[in-house]
Amino acid sequence: MDREAWLSWLNNVKARVRMDAPMRDRTSYRIGGRAGALVEPGDLDALQEILARGNAERIPIRVVGGGTNLLVSDRGFRGIVVTLGKGFDEVKVTSRTDAGGVVYAGAGAQIGNLLRRTAHADLGGLEFLAGVPGTVGGALIMNSGTTTEFIGDVVESVEVVDGEGRFWLLPGEEIGFRYRRTAYPVAGAVVGGSFRCVNRPRKEALADIRNRVRERRKTQPLHQSSAGSVFKNPPGESVGRLIQEAGLKGLRAGDAEISTVHANFIVNRGQATARDVERLVLEIRRRIGTELELEIHRMGEPDHEA
Ligand code: EPU
């Protein structure tokens, strides 16, 4: 399918479509070239059609959430970027028991919104996510959390649309949640998730959330553009500590900088490119160990050396 054919197809789907959309506007790094098309389906039917037809036509498709763990290359991505917004951002309590309840959130809901709504329903159990930026969908792909508590631990079920456009409701146990990694039995888009919560007075839950955000602000450069931890921690280690001990805090490549607040964060001081970030990644691996595993996800055509 060529570009004209894409455009006329997408224009007939219930979706917001932007051709040649700058991905820097869609990532917390504020870095990245353009996507061939940025598509926001209006409802589940539209998402199912986009995934089914796009994959059948072999158009490269990537689903992105809040873009808070994402490095998009400077050359951008030639395919379709699907993002879930309105129509996929509902948060609601779906059942209650004496001990707690289940809260459903659409993949496009902001994590902060899920936490606030849960607390206001006098429920708790998700507070460890306080201060994690991004969407519920992204958190369900990354198994977000701290180093000891993970969203996967409280997932009752996840709604998914697979690459052929079929809808699945998967129990949490089938998802293969690991440390900052998941193994969904189907490839496609996460549409929403249900979370097991416990009774907690709202004042207590809200105070807990506020305290955790305050703590995070002290140890992480939340006021600067970043994508959170760049590398996963090896078992029993903290990459941030290792990078600091190697004296690399503050090291710059172009406008990218190894954060002086938390060394496992790379921050964009304004005009950083994906290549700048990649140069720092390379340097950290050279100094600390080539086996360091990236936590951030890459997207797009690689940026070759000029
Ligand atoms: N440390 C340093 N220098 C630094 C950073 C950290 O010495 O520049 C030391 C700290 O003093 C502490 C230890 O390393 O003794 C651990 O640091 P921290 O508590 O900040 O945790 P982390 O292992 O660096 C992990 C997650 C974060 C999460 C925090 C808090 C990973 C890769 N990172 O960081 O998650 O917010 O714990 O729960 O697992 C993310 O995944 O994007 C993320 C931000």
Coordinates of C-alpha atoms and ligand atoms in Angstrom, one line a residue:
M1 CA 0.0 0.0 0.0
D2 CA 1.5 3.4 -0.9
R3 CA 1.1 6.6 1.0
E4 CA -2.0 7.8 -0.9
A5 CA -3.7 4.4 -0.4
W6 CA -2.9 4.6 3.4
L7 CA -4.4 8.0 3.6
S8 CA -7.6 7.1 1.9
W9 CA -8.0 4.0 3.9
L10 CA -7.2 5.7 7.3
N11 CA -9.6 8.5 6.4
N12 CA -12.4 6.0 6.3
V13 CA -11.7 4.6 9.7
K14 CA -13.1 6.2 12.8
A15 CA -9.7 7.7 13.9
R16 CA -7.7 10.9 14.2
V17 CA -5.0 10.7 11.6
R18 CA -1.9 12.9 11.3
M19 CA 0.5 12.2 8.5
D20 CA 4.2 12.8 9.1
A21 CA 3.7 13.5 12.8
P22 CA 6.7 14.6 14.8
M23 CA 7.3 12.0 17.4
R24 CA 9.2 14.4 19.6
D25 CA 5.8 15.8 20.6
R26 CA 4.8 12.3 21.8
T27 CA 7.8 11.3 23.9
S28 CA 8.9 12.5 27.3
Y29 CA 12.5 12.7 26.0
R30 CA 11.1 15.3 23.4
I31 CA 13.3 13.6 20.8
G32 CA 12.5 11.8 17.6
G33 CA 11.8 12.1 13.9
R34 CA 8.5 11.8 12.2
A35 CA 6.0 8.9 12.1
G36 CA 4.5 8.1 8.7
A37 CA 1.1 8.4 10.3
L38 CA 0.0 8.9 13.9
V39 CA -3.3 7.3 14.3
E40 CA -5.7 7.6 17.3
P41 CA -8.6 5.2 17.0
G42 CA -11.9 6.5 18.3
D43 CA -13.1 3.2 19.5
L44 CA -12.4 -0.5 19.8
D45 CA -13.8 -1.4 16.4
A46 CA -11.5 1.2 14.8
L47 CA -8.5 -0.2 16.7
Q48 CA -9.3 -3.7 15.6
E49 CA -9.6 -2.6 12.0
I50 CA -6.4 -0.7 12.0
L51 CA -4.4 -3.6 13.5
A52 CA -6.0 -6.2 11.2
R53 CA -5.7 -4.4 8.0
G54 CA -2.4 -2.7 8.7
N55 CA -0.8 -6.0 9.5
A56 CA -2.4 -7.8 6.6
E57 CA -1.0 -5.1 4.3
R58 CA 2.4 -5.5 6.0
I59 CA 2.5 -1.9 7.1
P60 CA 4.9 -1.5 10.1
I61 CA 2.8 -0.7 13.1
R62 CA 3.9 0.3 16.6
V63 CA 1.6 1.1 19.5
V64 CA 2.8 3.7 21.9
G65 CA 1.4 4.8 25.2
G66 CA 2.6 8.0 26.9
G67 CA 6.0 7.7 25.2
T68 CA 7.7 7.9 28.6
N69 CA 10.0 5.0 28.1
L70 CA 10.7 5.5 24.5
L71 CA 13.7 6.6 22.3
V72 CA 12.6 7.4 18.8
S73 CA 15.4 7.7 16.3
D74 CA 16.1 11.0 14.6
R75 CA 15.1 9.5 11.2
G76 CA 11.7 8.6 12.5
F77 CA 9.5 5.6 11.8
R78 CA 8.0 5.0 8.3
G79 CA 5.0 3.1 9.5
I80 CA 1.9 3.8 11.5
V81 CA 2.1 4.7 15.2
V82 CA -1.1 3.9 17.0
T83 CA -1.9 5.7 20.2
L84 CA -4.9 5.2 22.5
G85 CA -6.5 8.4 23.9
K86 CA -10.1 9.3 24.4
G87 CA -12.3 6.3 24.1
F88 CA -9.7 4.2 25.9
D89 CA -9.2 6.3 29.1
E90 CA -12.0 5.2 31.3
V91 CA -11.3 4.4 35.0
K92 CA -14.1 2.7 37.0
V93 CA -14.6 0.4 40.0
T94 CA -16.1 -2.8 38.5
S95 CA -16.7 -4.9 41.7
R96 CA -16.5 -4.7 45.4
T97 CA -16.0 -7.2 48.2
D98 CA -15.8 -6.7 52.0
A99 CA -12.0 -6.5 51.7
G100 CA -11.6 -4.4 48.6
G101 CA -12.5 -4.3 44.9
V102 CA -11.5 -4.4 41.3
V103 CA -10.7 -1.2 39.4
Y104 CA -10.7 -1.2 35.6
A105 CA -8.6 1.3 33.6
G106 CA -8.3 1.8 29.8
A107 CA -4.9 1.7 28.3
G108 CA -5.0 5.3 27.5
A109 CA -5.7 6.5 31.1
Q110 CA -2.8 8.3 32.8
I111 CA -1.4 6.3 35.7
G112 CA -1.8 9.3 38.0
N113 CA -5.5 9.4 37.1
L114 CA -5.9 5.7 37.9
L115 CA -4.3 6.3 41.3
R116 CA -6.5 9.3 42.1
R117 CA -9.7 7.6 41.1
T118 CA -8.8 4.5 43.1
A119 CA -8.0 6.5 46.2
H120 CA -11.2 8.5 45.9
A121 CA -13.1 5.2 45.9
D122 CA -11.5 4.4 49.2
L123 CA -9.3 1.7 47.6
G124 CA -5.6 1.2 47.7
G125 CA -2.8 -1.1 46.6
L126 CA -1.5 0.8 43.6
E127 CA 0.2 3.6 45.5
F128 CA 3.6 2.2 44.7
L129 CA 3.1 3.5 41.2
A130 CA 2.9 7.1 42.4
G131 CA 5.2 9.3 40.3
V132 CA 5.5 6.9 37.5
P133 CA 4.7 8.9 34.3
G134 CA 2.8 7.5 31.4
T135 CA -0.3 5.5 30.6
V136 CA -1.8 2.3 32.0
G137 CA -1.2 0.6 28.7
G138 CA 2.5 1.4 28.9
A139 CA 2.7 0.3 32.5
L140 CA 1.1 -3.0 31.5
I141 CA 3.7 -3.6 28.8
M142 CA 6.7 -2.5 31.0
N143 CA 5.5 -4.1 34.2
S144 CA 6.1 -0.7 35.8
G145 CA 6.7 -0.1 39.5
T146 CA 9.6 0.1 41.9
T147 CA 12.3 -2.5 42.3
T148 CA 10.2 -4.5 44.7
E149 CA 6.5 -3.8 43.7
F150 CA 5.2 -4.3 40.2
I151 CA 1.9 -3.6 38.5
G152 CA 1.9 -7.2 37.3
D153 CA 1.4 -8.3 40.9
V154 CA -2.0 -6.7 41.2
V155 CA -3.3 -7.4 37.7
E156 CA -6.5 -9.4 37.6
S157 CA -6.8 -9.4 33.8
V158 CA -5.7 -7.5 30.7
E159 CA -7.7 -6.7 27.6
V160 CA -5.7 -7.1 24.4
V161 CA -6.3 -6.8 20.6
D162 CA -4.0 -9.1 18.7
G163 CA -2.3 -8.4 15.3
E164 CA -5.3 -9.8 13.5
G165 CA -7.7 -7.6 15.2
R166 CA -9.2 -10.1 17.6
F167 CA -10.1 -9.1 21.2
W168 CA -8.8 -11.2 24.1
L169 CA -9.3 -11.0 27.9
L170 CA -6.2 -12.6 29.4
P171 CA -5.9 -13.5 33.1
G172 CA -2.9 -11.9 34.8
E173 CA -1.1 -15.2 35.2
E174 CA -0.9 -15.7 31.4
I175 CA 1.0 -12.5 30.8
G176 CA 4.4 -13.6 32.0
F177 CA 5.2 -10.4 34.1
R178 CA 8.9 -10.2 34.9
Y179 CA 11.2 -7.4 36.0
R180 CA 10.4 -4.5 33.5
R181 CA 9.4 -7.1 31.0
T182 CA 6.3 -9.0 29.9
A183 CA 5.5 -11.9 27.6
Y184 CA 2.0 -11.5 26.3
P185 CA 0.8 -14.6 24.5
V186 CA -0.5 -12.4 21.6
A187 CA 1.1 -9.4 19.9
G188 CA -1.0 -6.3 19.3
A189 CA -2.3 -3.6 21.6
V190 CA -3.1 -3.6 25.3
V191 CA -6.6 -2.0 25.6
G192 CA -7.1 -2.0 29.3
G193 CA -6.5 -3.8 32.6
S194 CA -8.3 -4.7 35.8
F195 CA -6.5 -4.3 39.1
R196 CA -7.1 -6.0 42.5
C197 CA -7.4 -3.4 45.2
V198 CA -7.8 -3.4 49.0
N199 CA -9.9 -1.1 51.2
R200 CA -8.0 2.0 52.2
P201 CA -9.5 5.3 53.4
R202 CA -9.0 7.9 50.7
K203 CA -7.2 10.4 53.0
E204 CA -4.6 7.7 53.8
A205 CA -4.2 6.6 50.2
L206 CA -3.8 10.2 48.9
A207 CA -1.3 11.1 51.6
D208 CA 0.7 8.0 50.7
I209 CA 0.7 9.0 47.0
R210 CA 1.8 12.5 47.8
N211 CA 4.7 11.3 50.0
R212 CA 5.9 8.9 47.4
V213 CA 5.9 11.5 44.7
R214 CA 7.8 13.8 47.0
E215 CA 10.4 11.1 47.7
R216 CA 10.8 10.5 44.0
R217 CA 11.3 14.2 43.3
K218 CA 14.3 14.1 45.7
T219 CA 16.1 11.2 43.9
Q220 CA 15.0 11.6 40.3
P221 CA 15.2 14.5 37.8
L222 CA 11.4 14.6 37.3
H223 CA 11.5 18.3 36.2
Q224 CA 13.7 17.5 33.2
S225 CA 12.9 15.7 29.9
S226 CA 13.9 12.0 30.3
A227 CA 12.5 8.5 29.9
G228 CA 13.2 7.3 33.4
S229 CA 15.8 4.6 34.0
V230 CA 17.8 4.0 30.9
F231 CA 19.1 0.5 31.9
K232 CA 17.6 -2.3 33.9
N233 CA 19.4 -3.1 37.2
P234 CA 21.4 -6.3 37.1
P235 CA 20.3 -8.6 40.0
G236 CA 21.2 -7.0 43.3
E237 CA 22.8 -4.0 41.7
S238 CA 21.9 -0.4 41.0
V239 CA 23.1 0.8 37.6
G240 CA 22.7 4.4 38.9
R241 CA 25.2 3.7 41.7
L242 CA 27.6 2.1 39.2
I243 CA 27.4 5.0 36.8
Q244 CA 28.0 7.5 39.6
E245 CA 31.0 5.5 40.9
A246 CA 32.5 5.5 37.4
G247 CA 32.4 9.3 37.6
L248 CA 30.0 9.7 34.7
K249 CA 27.4 12.0 36.2
G250 CA 27.1 15.2 34.2
L251 CA 28.7 13.7 31.1
R252 CA 27.3 15.2 27.9
A253 CA 26.9 14.4 24.3
G254 CA 25.4 17.3 22.5
D255 CA 22.4 18.3 24.5
A256 CA 22.0 14.9 26.2
E257 CA 23.4 14.6 29.7
I258 CA 23.8 11.8 32.3
S259 CA 21.7 13.3 35.0
T260 CA 23.5 14.8 38.0
V261 CA 20.5 13.8 40.1
H262 CA 20.2 10.2 39.2
A263 CA 22.9 8.6 37.0
N264 CA 20.7 6.0 35.4
F265 CA 18.6 8.9 33.8
I266 CA 19.7 10.6 30.6
V267 CA 18.1 14.0 30.3
N268 CA 17.5 16.2 27.3
R269 CA 18.8 19.7 28.1
G270 CA 16.8 21.1 25.2
Q271 CA 17.9 20.1 21.7
A272 CA 19.3 16.6 22.2
T273 CA 19.0 14.1 19.4
A274 CA 18.5 10.4 19.6
R275 CA 22.1 10.1 18.4
D276 CA 23.3 12.1 21.4
V277 CA 21.5 9.7 23.8
E278 CA 22.9 6.7 21.9
R279 CA 26.4 8.1 22.3
L280 CA 25.9 8.3 26.1
V281 CA 24.4 4.7 26.1
L282 CA 27.5 3.5 24.3
E283 CA 29.9 5.3 26.6
I284 CA 28.1 3.9 29.7
R285 CA 28.3 0.4 28.3
R286 CA 32.0 0.9 27.4
R287 CA 32.7 1.9 31.0
I288 CA 30.4 -0.3 33.1
G289 CA 29.8 -3.3 30.9
T290 CA 28.5 -4.1 27.5
E291 CA 26.0 -6.6 28.9
L292 CA 23.9 -3.8 30.5
E293 CA 20.4 -4.3 29.3
L294 CA 18.4 -1.3 28.1
E295 CA 15.1 -0.6 29.8
I296 CA 14.0 2.1 27.4
H297 CA 12.5 0.9 24.1
R298 CA 13.8 2.0 20.8
M299 CA 11.7 2.8 17.8
G300 CA 12.4 3.9 14.2
E301 CA 15.0 3.6 11.5
P302 CA 18.5 3.5 13.1
D303 CA 20.5 6.7 12.8
H304 CA 23.6 5.8 10.8
E305 CA 26.9 7.6 11.3
A306 CA 27.1 10.6 8.9
Ligands
EPU1 N1 22.3 5.6 43.5 C1 23.5 6.3 43.5 N2 23.6 7.2 42.5 C2 22.7 7.5 41.6 C3 21.4 6.8 41.6 C4 21.3 5.9 42.7 O1 24.3 6.1 44.3 O2 22.9 8.4 40.7 C5 22.1 4.7 44.6 C6 21.0 5.2 45.6 O3 21.5 6.0 46.6 C7 20.4 3.9 46.2 C8 20.6 2.9 45.1 O4 21.5 3.4 44.1 O5 21.2 3.5 47.3 C9 19.3 2.6 44.4 O6 18.8 3.8 43.8 P1 17.2 4.1 43.6 O7 16.5 3.8 44.9 O8 17.1 5.4 43.0 O9 16.7 2.9 42.7 P2 17.2 2.5 41.3 O10 17.5 1.1 41.4 O11 18.2 3.4 40.7 C10 14.8 1.7 40.6 C11 13.9 1.7 39.4 C12 13.2 3.0 39.2 C13 12.3 3.3 40.4 C14 13.3 3.3 41.7 C15 12.5 3.5 43.0 C16 15.1 0.3 37.7 C17 16.0 0.3 36.5 N3 14.8 1.5 38.2 O12 15.8 2.7 40.4 O13 12.3 2.9 38.1 O14 11.7 4.5 40.3 O15 13.9 2.0 41.7 O16 11.6 2.5 43.2 O17 14.6 -0.7 38.2 C18 12.2 3.3 35.7 O18 12.1 2.0 35.7 O19 12.2 4.0 34.7 C19 12.4 3.8 37.1 C20 12.6 5.1 37.2

